[in-house]
Amino acid sequence: MGDPGFFGSIFEPIENIMHALITFLYNLTETAGVGSYGVAIILLTVLVKLLLYPLTRKQLQSMKAMQEIQPKLKKLQEKYKDNPQVMQQKLAKIYQEAGVNPLAGCLPLLIQMPILMGMYYTLYNFDYGAVEPSFLWLPSLSQTDPLYILPLLAMLTTFLQQKFSGTEPNQQMKIFMVIMPLFIGWISLNFPAGLVLYWVTMNIMQILQQIWITRRSDDTSDKGAA
């Protein structure tokens, strides 16, 4: 598939760790009598998403909190649009009263990105050695999906992951929610199946975590109201 180049070298330390983990998990599946790189990729993706769960929860909670105060923010921005200094003071007061940090949603994402990108480059370049990395209907995880099932799943799970984010999308976000899945599905047509399998598994884990976080948040709110 070719070398991704400069950016791939940036994530090389993480790539080496992920490569070792996939090999380790493959050896475990082989000991269990399965011997599947596909299962190893799924297990590693699940493990990574479980480890990143606290950051995912923090990110979603911050996004939801920011959405709840959006009406107040819009009113202030409209009222003080000719006085930026006062507007900034009023905005800071609203953030403080709501206990919201507008940058809090970005930090978890920034921490997660190197790990997720490391996984990307690991699976883009993964050397399966002499083992034929077949999995389910896939003749080889190092090649594209001949039946296009994984690209379709990548497109569907990307859409659902956005839909279950727990935030109410504006008009621009609604357009993005259509374009992004189509883009992911399109590029997945040319990606190794192992990489797309990782993306699909990651999306499924993200959807499950988002549903879990939203339900716990709703339960907490109901108890507080009671």
Coordinates of N, CA and C in Angstrom, one line a residue:
M1 N 0.8 -1.2 0.0 CA 0.0 0.0 0.0 C 0.9 1.3 0.0
G2 N 2.2 1.1 0.3 CA 3.0 2.3 0.3 C 3.2 2.8 1.7
D3 N 4.3 3.6 1.8 CA 4.7 4.2 3.1 C 4.0 5.5 3.3
P4 N 3.2 5.7 4.4 CA 2.5 7.0 4.6 C 3.5 8.2 4.7
G5 N 4.8 7.9 5.0 CA 5.7 9.0 4.9 C 6.0 9.7 6.2
F6 N 6.2 11.0 6.2 CA 6.8 11.8 7.3 C 5.9 11.6 8.6
F7 N 4.6 11.7 8.4 CA 3.8 11.6 9.6 C 3.8 10.2 10.3
G8 N 4.1 9.2 9.4 CA 4.2 7.9 10.0 C 5.4 7.8 10.9
S9 N 6.5 8.5 10.6 CA 7.7 8.4 11.4 C 7.5 9.1 12.8
I10 N 6.6 10.1 12.8 CA 6.3 10.7 14.1 C 5.7 9.8 15.1
F11 N 4.8 8.9 14.6 CA 4.1 8.0 15.5 C 4.9 6.6 15.6
E12 N 6.1 6.5 15.1 CA 6.8 5.3 15.1 C 7.0 4.6 16.4
P13 N 7.3 5.4 17.5 CA 7.4 4.7 18.8 C 6.1 4.0 19.3
I14 N 4.9 4.7 19.0 CA 3.6 4.1 19.4 C 3.4 2.9 18.5
E15 N 3.7 3.1 17.2 CA 3.6 2.0 16.2 C 4.3 0.8 16.6
N16 N 5.5 0.9 17.1 CA 6.3 -0.2 17.6 C 5.6 -1.0 18.7
I17 N 5.1 -0.2 19.7 CA 4.4 -0.7 20.8 C 3.1 -1.5 20.4
M18 N 2.3 -0.9 19.5 CA 1.1 -1.5 19.0 C 1.4 -2.8 18.2
H19 N 2.5 -2.7 17.4 CA 2.9 -3.9 16.7 C 3.2 -5.1 17.6
A20 N 3.9 -4.8 18.7 CA 4.3 -5.8 19.7 C 3.0 -6.3 20.4
L21 N 2.0 -5.4 20.6 CA 0.8 -5.9 21.3 C 0.0 -6.8 20.4
I22 N -0.1 -6.4 19.1 CA -0.9 -7.2 18.2 C -0.3 -8.6 18.0
T23 N 1.1 -8.6 18.0 CA 1.8 -9.9 17.9 C 1.5 -10.7 19.1
F24 N 1.6 -10.1 20.3 CA 1.3 -10.8 21.6 C -0.1 -11.3 21.6
L25 N -1.1 -10.5 21.2 CA -2.5 -11.0 21.2 C -2.7 -12.1 20.2
Y26 N -2.0 -12.0 19.0 CA -2.1 -13.1 18.1 C -1.6 -14.4 18.6
N27 N -0.5 -14.3 19.4 CA 0.1 -15.5 20.0 C -0.9 -16.1 21.0
L28 N -1.6 -15.2 21.7 CA -2.6 -15.7 22.7 C -3.8 -16.4 21.9
T29 N -4.2 -15.9 20.8 CA -5.3 -16.5 20.1 C -4.8 -17.9 19.5
E30 N -3.5 -17.9 19.1 CA -2.9 -19.1 18.6 C -2.9 -20.2 19.7
T31 N -2.5 -19.8 20.9 CA -2.5 -20.7 22.1 C -3.9 -21.2 22.4
A32 N -4.9 -20.3 22.1 CA -6.3 -20.7 22.3 C -6.9 -21.6 21.2
G33 N -6.1 -21.8 20.2 CA -6.5 -22.6 19.0 C -7.2 -21.9 17.9
V34 N -7.1 -20.5 18.0 CA -7.8 -19.7 17.0 C -6.8 -19.2 15.9
G35 N -5.7 -18.6 16.5 CA -4.7 -18.1 15.6 C -5.1 -17.1 14.6
S36 N -5.7 -16.0 15.0 CA -6.4 -15.1 14.1 C -5.8 -13.6 14.4
Y37 N -5.3 -13.0 13.4 CA -4.9 -11.6 13.5 C -6.1 -10.7 13.5
G38 N -7.2 -11.1 12.9 CA -8.4 -10.4 13.0 C -8.9 -10.2 14.4
V39 N -8.9 -11.3 15.1 CA -9.3 -11.3 16.5 C -8.3 -10.5 17.4
A40 N -7.1 -10.6 17.0 CA -6.0 -9.8 17.8 C -6.3 -8.3 17.6
I41 N -6.6 -7.9 16.4 CA -6.9 -6.5 16.1 C -8.1 -6.0 16.9
I42 N -9.1 -6.8 16.9 CA -10.4 -6.5 17.6 C -10.1 -6.4 19.1
L43 N -9.3 -7.3 19.7 CA -9.0 -7.3 21.1 C -8.2 -6.1 21.5
L44 N -7.2 -5.7 20.6 CA -6.4 -4.6 20.9 C -7.2 -3.3 20.8
T45 N -8.1 -3.2 19.9 CA -8.9 -2.0 19.7 C -9.9 -1.8 20.9
V46 N -10.5 -2.9 21.4 CA -11.3 -2.9 22.6 C -10.5 -2.5 23.8
L47 N -9.3 -3.0 23.9 CA -8.5 -2.7 25.1 C -8.1 -1.2 25.1
V48 N -7.7 -0.7 23.9 CA -7.4 0.7 23.8 C -8.6 1.6 24.1
K49 N -9.8 1.3 23.6 CA -10.9 2.1 23.9 C -11.3 2.0 25.4
L50 N -11.1 0.9 26.0 CA -11.4 0.8 27.4 C -10.5 1.6 28.3
L51 N -9.2 1.6 27.9 CA -8.2 2.4 28.6 C -8.5 3.9 28.4
L52 N -9.0 4.3 27.2 CA -9.3 5.7 26.9 C -10.7 6.1 27.4
Y53 N -11.4 5.2 28.0 CA -12.8 5.5 28.5 C -12.9 6.8 29.3
P54 N -12.0 7.0 30.3 CA -12.2 8.2 31.1 C -12.1 9.5 30.3
L55 N -11.2 9.5 29.3 CA -11.0 10.6 28.4 C -12.3 10.8 27.5
T56 N -12.8 9.7 27.1 CA -14.0 9.8 26.2 C -15.2 10.3 27.1
R57 N -15.3 9.9 28.3 CA -16.4 10.4 29.2 C -16.2 11.9 29.4
K58 N -15.0 12.3 29.7 CA -14.7 13.7 30.0 C -15.1 14.6 28.7
Q59 N -14.7 14.1 27.6 CA -15.0 14.8 26.3 C -16.5 14.9 26.1
L60 N -17.2 13.8 26.2 CA -18.6 13.9 26.0 C -19.4 14.8 27.0
Q61 N -19.0 14.7 28.2 CA -19.6 15.5 29.3 C -19.4 17.0 29.0
S62 N -18.2 17.3 28.5 CA -17.8 18.7 28.2 C -18.6 19.2 27.0
M63 N -18.8 18.4 26.0 CA -19.6 18.7 24.8 C -21.0 19.0 25.2
K64 N -21.6 18.1 26.1 CA -23.0 18.3 26.5 C -23.2 19.5 27.3
A65 N -22.2 19.8 28.2 CA -22.3 21.0 29.0 C -22.2 22.3 28.2
M66 N -21.4 22.2 27.2 CA -21.2 23.4 26.3 C -22.5 23.6 25.5
Q67 N -23.1 22.5 25.1 CA -24.4 22.6 24.3 C -25.5 23.2 25.1
E68 N -25.6 22.9 26.4 CA -26.6 23.3 27.3 C -26.6 24.8 27.5
I69 N -25.4 25.4 27.5 CA -25.3 26.9 27.7 C -25.2 27.7 26.4
Q70 N -25.3 27.0 25.2 CA -25.3 27.7 23.9 C -26.3 28.8 23.8
P71 N -27.6 28.5 24.2 CA -28.5 29.6 24.0 C -28.1 30.9 24.8
K72 N -27.6 30.8 26.0 CA -27.1 31.9 26.7 C -26.0 32.6 26.0
L73 N -25.0 31.8 25.5 CA -23.9 32.3 24.8 C -24.3 33.1 23.6
K74 N -25.2 32.6 22.8 CA -25.7 33.3 21.6 C -26.4 34.6 21.9
K75 N -27.1 34.7 23.0 CA -27.8 35.9 23.4 C -26.7 37.0 23.8
L76 N -25.7 36.6 24.5 CA -24.7 37.5 24.9 C -23.9 38.0 23.7
Q77 N -23.6 37.1 22.8 CA -22.8 37.5 21.7 C -23.5 38.4 20.8
E78 N -24.9 38.3 20.7 CA -25.7 39.2 20.0 C -25.8 40.6 20.7
K79 N -26.0 40.5 22.0 CA -26.2 41.7 22.8 C -24.9 42.6 22.9
Y80 N -23.7 41.9 23.0 CA -22.5 42.7 23.2 C -21.6 42.5 22.0
K81 N -22.1 42.3 20.8 CA -21.3 42.2 19.6 C -20.4 43.4 19.3
D82 N -20.9 44.6 19.7 CA -20.1 45.8 19.5 C -19.2 46.1 20.6
N83 N -19.2 45.3 21.7 CA -18.3 45.5 22.8 C -17.6 44.2 23.2
P84 N -16.6 43.8 22.5 CA -15.9 42.5 22.7 C -15.4 42.3 24.1
Q85 N -14.9 43.4 24.7 CA -14.3 43.2 26.0 C -15.4 42.8 27.0
V86 N -16.5 43.5 27.0 CA -17.6 43.2 27.9 C -18.1 41.8 27.6
M87 N -18.2 41.5 26.4 CA -18.7 40.2 26.0 C -17.9 39.0 26.5
Q88 N -16.5 39.2 26.4 CA -15.6 38.2 27.0 C -15.8 38.1 28.5
Q89 N -16.0 39.2 29.2 CA -16.2 39.1 30.6 C -17.5 38.4 31.0
K90 N -18.5 38.6 30.2 CA -19.8 38.0 30.4 C -19.8 36.5 30.1
L91 N -19.1 36.2 29.0 CA -18.9 34.8 28.6 C -18.1 34.0 29.7
A92 N -17.1 34.6 30.2 CA -16.3 34.0 31.3 C -17.1 33.7 32.5
K93 N -18.0 34.7 32.8 CA -18.9 34.5 34.0 C -19.8 33.3 33.8
I94 N -20.4 33.2 32.6 CA -21.3 32.1 32.3 C -20.5 30.7 32.4
Y95 N -19.3 30.7 31.9 CA -18.5 29.5 31.9 C -18.3 29.1 33.4
Q96 N -17.9 30.1 34.2 CA -17.6 29.9 35.6 C -18.9 29.4 36.4
E97 N -20.0 30.0 36.1 CA -21.3 29.6 36.8 C -21.7 28.2 36.4
A98 N -21.5 27.9 35.2 CA -21.9 26.5 34.7 C -20.8 25.5 35.0
G99 N -19.6 25.9 35.4 CA -18.5 25.0 35.7 C -18.0 24.3 34.4
V100 N -18.0 25.1 33.3 CA -17.6 24.6 32.0 C -16.3 25.3 31.6
N101 N -15.4 24.5 31.1 CA -14.2 25.0 30.5 C -14.3 24.7 29.0
P102 N -14.3 25.8 28.1 CA -14.5 25.6 26.7 C -13.4 24.8 26.0
L103 N -12.3 24.6 26.7 CA -11.2 23.9 26.1 C -11.1 22.4 26.6
A104 N -12.0 22.1 27.6 CA -12.0 20.8 28.2 C -12.3 19.7 27.3
G105 N -13.1 20.0 26.3 CA -13.5 18.9 25.3 C -12.3 18.6 24.3
C106 N -11.4 19.6 24.2 CA -10.3 19.4 23.2 C -9.2 18.6 23.8
L107 N -8.9 18.7 25.1 CA -7.8 18.1 25.7 C -7.8 16.6 25.7
P108 N -9.0 15.9 26.0 CA -9.1 14.5 25.9 C -8.8 14.0 24.5
L109 N -9.3 14.8 23.5 CA -9.1 14.4 22.1 C -7.6 14.5 21.7
L110 N -7.0 15.5 22.2 CA -5.5 15.7 21.9 C -4.7 14.5 22.5
I111 N -5.1 14.1 23.7 CA -4.4 13.0 24.3 C -4.6 11.7 23.6
Q112 N -5.8 11.5 23.1 CA -6.2 10.2 22.4 C -5.6 10.2 21.0
M113 N -5.4 11.3 20.3 CA -5.0 11.3 18.9 C -3.7 10.5 18.6
P114 N -2.6 10.8 19.4 CA -1.4 10.0 19.1 C -1.6 8.5 19.2
I115 N -2.4 8.0 20.2 CA -2.6 6.6 20.3 C -3.4 6.1 19.1
L116 N -4.5 6.8 18.7 CA -5.3 6.4 17.6 C -4.5 6.4 16.3
M117 N -3.7 7.5 16.1 CA -2.9 7.6 14.9 C -1.8 6.5 14.9
G118 N -1.3 6.2 16.0 CA -0.3 5.1 16.1 C -0.9 3.8 15.7
M119 N -2.2 3.5 16.1 CA -2.9 2.3 15.6 C -3.1 2.4 14.1
Y120 N -3.4 3.5 13.6 CA -3.6 3.7 12.1 C -2.4 3.3 11.4
Y121 N -1.2 3.8 11.7 CA 0.0 3.5 11.0 C 0.5 2.1 11.2
T122 N 0.2 1.6 12.4 CA 0.6 0.2 12.7 C -0.1 -0.7 11.7
L123 N -1.4 -0.6 11.6 CA -2.2 -1.5 10.7 C -2.1 -1.1 9.2
Y124 N -1.7 0.1 8.9 CA -1.5 0.4 7.5 C -0.2 -0.3 7.0
N125 N 0.8 -0.4 7.8 CA 2.1 -1.0 7.4 C 2.3 -2.4 8.0
F126 N 1.3 -3.0 8.6 CA 1.6 -4.2 9.4 C 2.1 -5.3 8.5
D127 N 3.2 -5.9 9.0 CA 3.8 -7.1 8.4 C 3.3 -8.4 9.1
Y128 N 2.5 -9.1 8.4 CA 2.0 -10.4 9.0 C 2.9 -11.5 8.8
G129 N 4.1 -11.3 8.2 CA 5.1 -12.4 8.1 C 4.6 -13.5 7.1
A130 N 4.9 -14.7 7.5 CA 4.6 -15.9 6.7 C 3.1 -16.3 6.9
V131 N 2.4 -15.7 7.9 CA 1.1 -16.2 8.2 C 0.1 -15.5 7.2
E132 N -0.8 -16.3 6.7 CA -1.8 -15.8 5.8 C -2.9 -15.2 6.7
P133 N -3.0 -13.8 6.7 CA -4.0 -13.2 7.6 C -5.4 -13.1 7.1
S134 N -6.0 -14.3 6.9 CA -7.4 -14.3 6.5 C -8.3 -14.2 7.8
F135 N -9.5 -13.7 7.6 CA -10.4 -13.5 8.7 C -11.8 -13.4 8.2
L136 N -12.7 -14.3 8.7 CA -14.1 -14.4 8.2 C -14.1 -14.5 6.7
W137 N -14.8 -13.5 6.0 CA -14.9 -13.6 4.6 C -13.7 -13.0 3.9
L138 N -12.8 -12.4 4.7 CA -11.6 -11.7 4.1 C -10.5 -12.7 3.8
P139 N -10.0 -12.7 2.5 CA -8.9 -13.6 2.2 C -7.6 -13.1 2.8
S140 N -7.4 -11.8 3.0 CA -6.2 -11.3 3.6 C -6.5 -9.9 4.3
L141 N -6.1 -9.7 5.5 CA -6.2 -8.4 6.2 C -5.3 -7.4 5.6
S142 N -4.3 -7.8 4.9 CA -3.4 -6.8 4.3 C -3.9 -6.3 2.9
Q143 N -5.0 -6.8 2.4 CA -5.6 -6.4 1.2 C -6.9 -5.7 1.4
T144 N -7.5 -5.1 0.4 CA -8.8 -4.5 0.5 C -9.9 -5.5 0.6
D145 N -11.0 -5.2 1.2 CA -12.1 -6.1 1.3 C -12.8 -6.3 -0.1
P146 N -12.7 -7.5 -0.6 CA -13.2 -7.8 -2.0 C -14.7 -7.7 -2.1
L147 N -15.4 -7.8 -0.9 CA -16.9 -7.8 -0.9 C -17.4 -6.4 -0.5
Y148 N -16.5 -5.5 -0.1 CA -16.9 -4.1 0.3 C -17.8 -4.1 1.5
I149 N -17.7 -5.1 2.3 CA -18.6 -5.2 3.5 C -18.0 -4.2 4.6
L150 N -16.7 -4.3 4.8 CA -16.0 -3.4 5.8 C -16.2 -2.0 5.5
P151 N -16.0 -1.5 4.2 CA -16.2 -0.1 3.9 C -17.6 0.3 4.2
L152 N -18.6 -0.5 4.0 CA -20.0 -0.2 4.3 C -20.2 -0.1 5.8
L153 N -19.6 -1.0 6.5 CA -19.7 -1.0 8.0 C -19.0 0.2 8.5
A154 N -17.9 0.6 7.9 CA -17.2 1.8 8.4 C -18.0 3.0 8.2
M155 N -18.7 3.1 7.1 CA -19.6 4.2 6.8 C -20.8 4.3 7.8
L156 N -21.4 3.1 8.0 CA -22.6 3.0 8.9 C -22.2 3.3 10.3
T157 N -21.1 2.7 10.8 CA -20.7 3.0 12.2 C -20.2 4.4 12.5
T158 N -19.6 5.0 11.4 CA -19.2 6.4 11.6 C -20.4 7.3 11.7
F159 N -21.5 7.0 10.9 CA -22.7 7.8 11.0 C -23.4 7.6 12.4
L160 N -23.5 6.4 12.9 CA -24.1 6.1 14.1 C -23.3 6.7 15.3
Q161 N -22.0 6.6 15.2 CA -21.1 7.2 16.2 C -21.4 8.7 16.4
Q162 N -21.6 9.4 15.3 CA -21.9 10.8 15.4 C -23.3 11.0 15.9
K163 N -24.2 10.1 15.5 CA -25.6 10.3 15.9 C -25.8 10.1 17.4
F164 N -25.0 9.2 18.0 CA -25.1 8.9 19.4 C -24.2 9.7 20.3
S165 N -23.7 10.8 19.7 CA -22.7 11.6 20.5 C -23.3 12.3 21.7
G166 N -24.7 12.4 21.7 CA -25.3 13.0 22.9 C -25.5 14.5 22.7
T167 N -25.2 15.0 21.6 CA -25.3 16.5 21.4 C -26.3 16.7 20.2
E168 N -27.0 17.8 20.2 CA -28.0 18.2 19.2 C -27.2 18.9 18.1
P169 N -27.1 18.3 16.9 CA -26.4 19.0 15.8 C -27.1 20.2 15.2
N170 N -26.3 21.2 14.9 CA -26.8 22.4 14.1 C -26.8 22.0 12.7
Q171 N -27.2 23.0 11.8 CA -27.3 22.7 10.4 C -26.0 22.2 9.8
Q172 N -24.9 22.9 10.2 CA -23.6 22.6 9.6 C -23.2 21.2 10.0
M173 N -23.5 20.8 11.3 CA -23.1 19.5 11.8 C -23.9 18.4 11.1
K174 N -25.2 18.7 10.8 CA -26.0 17.7 10.1 C -25.4 17.4 8.7
I175 N -24.9 18.4 8.0 CA -24.3 18.2 6.7 C -23.0 17.4 6.9
F176 N -22.2 17.7 7.9 CA -21.0 17.0 8.2 C -21.3 15.6 8.5
M177 N -22.4 15.3 9.2 CA -22.8 13.9 9.6 C -23.1 13.1 8.4
V178 N -23.4 13.7 7.3 CA -23.7 13.0 6.1 C -22.4 12.8 5.3
I179 N -21.6 13.9 5.2 CA -20.4 13.9 4.4 C -19.3 13.0 5.0
M180 N -19.1 13.1 6.3 CA -18.0 12.3 6.9 C -18.2 10.8 6.7
P181 N -19.3 10.2 7.0 CA -19.4 8.7 6.7 C -19.2 8.4 5.3
L182 N -19.6 9.2 4.4 CA -19.4 8.9 2.9 C -17.9 8.9 2.6
F183 N -17.2 9.9 3.2 CA -15.8 10.1 3.0 C -15.0 8.9 3.6
I184 N -15.4 8.5 4.8 CA -14.8 7.3 5.4 C -15.0 6.0 4.6
G185 N -16.2 5.8 4.1 CA -16.5 4.7 3.3 C -15.7 4.7 2.0
W186 N -15.6 5.8 1.4 CA -14.8 5.9 0.2 C -13.4 5.6 0.3
I187 N -12.7 6.2 1.3 CA -11.3 5.9 1.5 C -11.0 4.5 2.0
S188 N -12.0 3.9 2.7 CA -11.9 2.6 3.2 C -11.8 1.6 2.0
L189 N -12.3 1.9 0.9 CA -12.2 1.1 -0.3 C -10.8 0.7 -0.7
N190 N -9.9 1.6 -0.4 CA -8.5 1.4 -0.8 C -7.5 1.1 0.4
F191 N -8.1 1.0 1.6 CA -7.3 0.7 2.8 C -7.2 -0.8 3.0
P192 N -6.1 -1.3 3.6 CA -6.1 -2.7 4.0 C -7.2 -3.1 4.9
A193 N -7.8 -4.3 4.8 CA -8.9 -4.7 5.6 C -8.7 -4.6 7.1
G194 N -7.4 -4.9 7.5 CA -7.1 -4.9 8.9 C -7.3 -3.5 9.5
L195 N -6.9 -2.5 8.7 CA -7.1 -1.1 9.2 C -8.6 -0.7 9.3
V196 N -9.4 -1.1 8.3 CA -10.8 -0.8 8.3 C -11.5 -1.6 9.4
L197 N -11.0 -2.8 9.7 CA -11.6 -3.6 10.8 C -11.3 -2.9 12.1
Y198 N -10.2 -2.3 12.3 CA -9.9 -1.5 13.5 C -10.8 -0.3 13.6
W199 N -11.1 0.4 12.5 CA -11.9 1.6 12.5 C -13.4 1.2 12.9
V200 N -13.9 0.1 12.3 CA -15.2 -0.4 12.6 C -15.4 -0.7 14.1
T201 N -14.4 -1.5 14.6 CA -14.4 -1.9 16.0 C -14.3 -0.7 16.9
M202 N -13.5 0.3 16.6 CA -13.3 1.5 17.4 C -14.7 2.2 17.4
N203 N -15.3 2.4 16.2 CA -16.6 3.0 16.2 C -17.7 2.3 17.0
I204 N -17.7 1.0 17.0 CA -18.7 0.3 17.8 C -18.4 0.5 19.3
M205 N -17.2 0.4 19.7 CA -16.8 0.7 21.1 C -17.2 2.1 21.5
Q206 N -17.0 3.1 20.6 CA -17.3 4.5 20.9 C -18.8 4.6 21.0
I207 N -19.6 4.0 20.2 CA -21.1 4.0 20.3 C -21.5 3.5 21.6
L208 N -21.0 2.3 22.0 CA -21.4 1.7 23.2 C -21.0 2.5 24.4
Q209 N -19.9 3.1 24.4 CA -19.4 4.0 25.5 C -20.3 5.3 25.5
Q210 N -20.7 5.8 24.4 CA -21.5 7.0 24.4 C -22.9 6.7 24.9
I211 N -23.5 5.6 24.6 CA -24.8 5.2 25.1 C -24.7 5.0 26.6
W212 N -23.7 4.3 27.1 CA -23.5 4.1 28.5 C -23.3 5.4 29.3
I213 N -22.5 6.3 28.7 CA -22.3 7.6 29.4 C -23.5 8.4 29.5
T214 N -24.3 8.4 28.3 CA -25.5 9.2 28.3 C -26.6 8.6 29.3
R215 N -26.7 7.3 29.3 CA -27.7 6.7 30.3 C -27.3 7.0 31.7
R216 N -26.0 6.9 32.0 CA -25.6 7.2 33.4 C -25.8 8.6 33.8
S217 N -25.6 9.5 32.8 CA -25.8 10.9 33.0 C -27.3 11.2 33.2
D218 N -28.1 10.5 32.4 CA -29.6 10.7 32.6 C -30.1 10.2 33.9
D219 N -29.5 9.0 34.3 CA -29.9 8.4 35.6 C -29.5 9.3 36.8
T220 N -28.3 9.9 36.7 CA -27.9 10.8 37.7 C -28.7 12.1 37.8
S221 N -29.2 12.6 36.6 CA -30.0 13.7 36.6 C -31.4 13.4 37.2
D222 N -31.9 12.2 36.9 CA -33.2 11.8 37.4 C -33.2 11.7 39.0
K223 N -32.1 11.1 39.5 CA -31.9 11.0 40.9 C -31.8 12.3 41.6
G224 N -31.1 13.2 40.9 CA -30.9 14.6 41.5 C -32.2 15.3 41.5
A225 N -33.1 15.1 40.5 CA -34.4 15.8 40.4 C -35.3 15.2 41.5
A226 N -35.2 13.9 41.7 CA -36.0 13.3 42.7 C -35.7 13.7 44.1

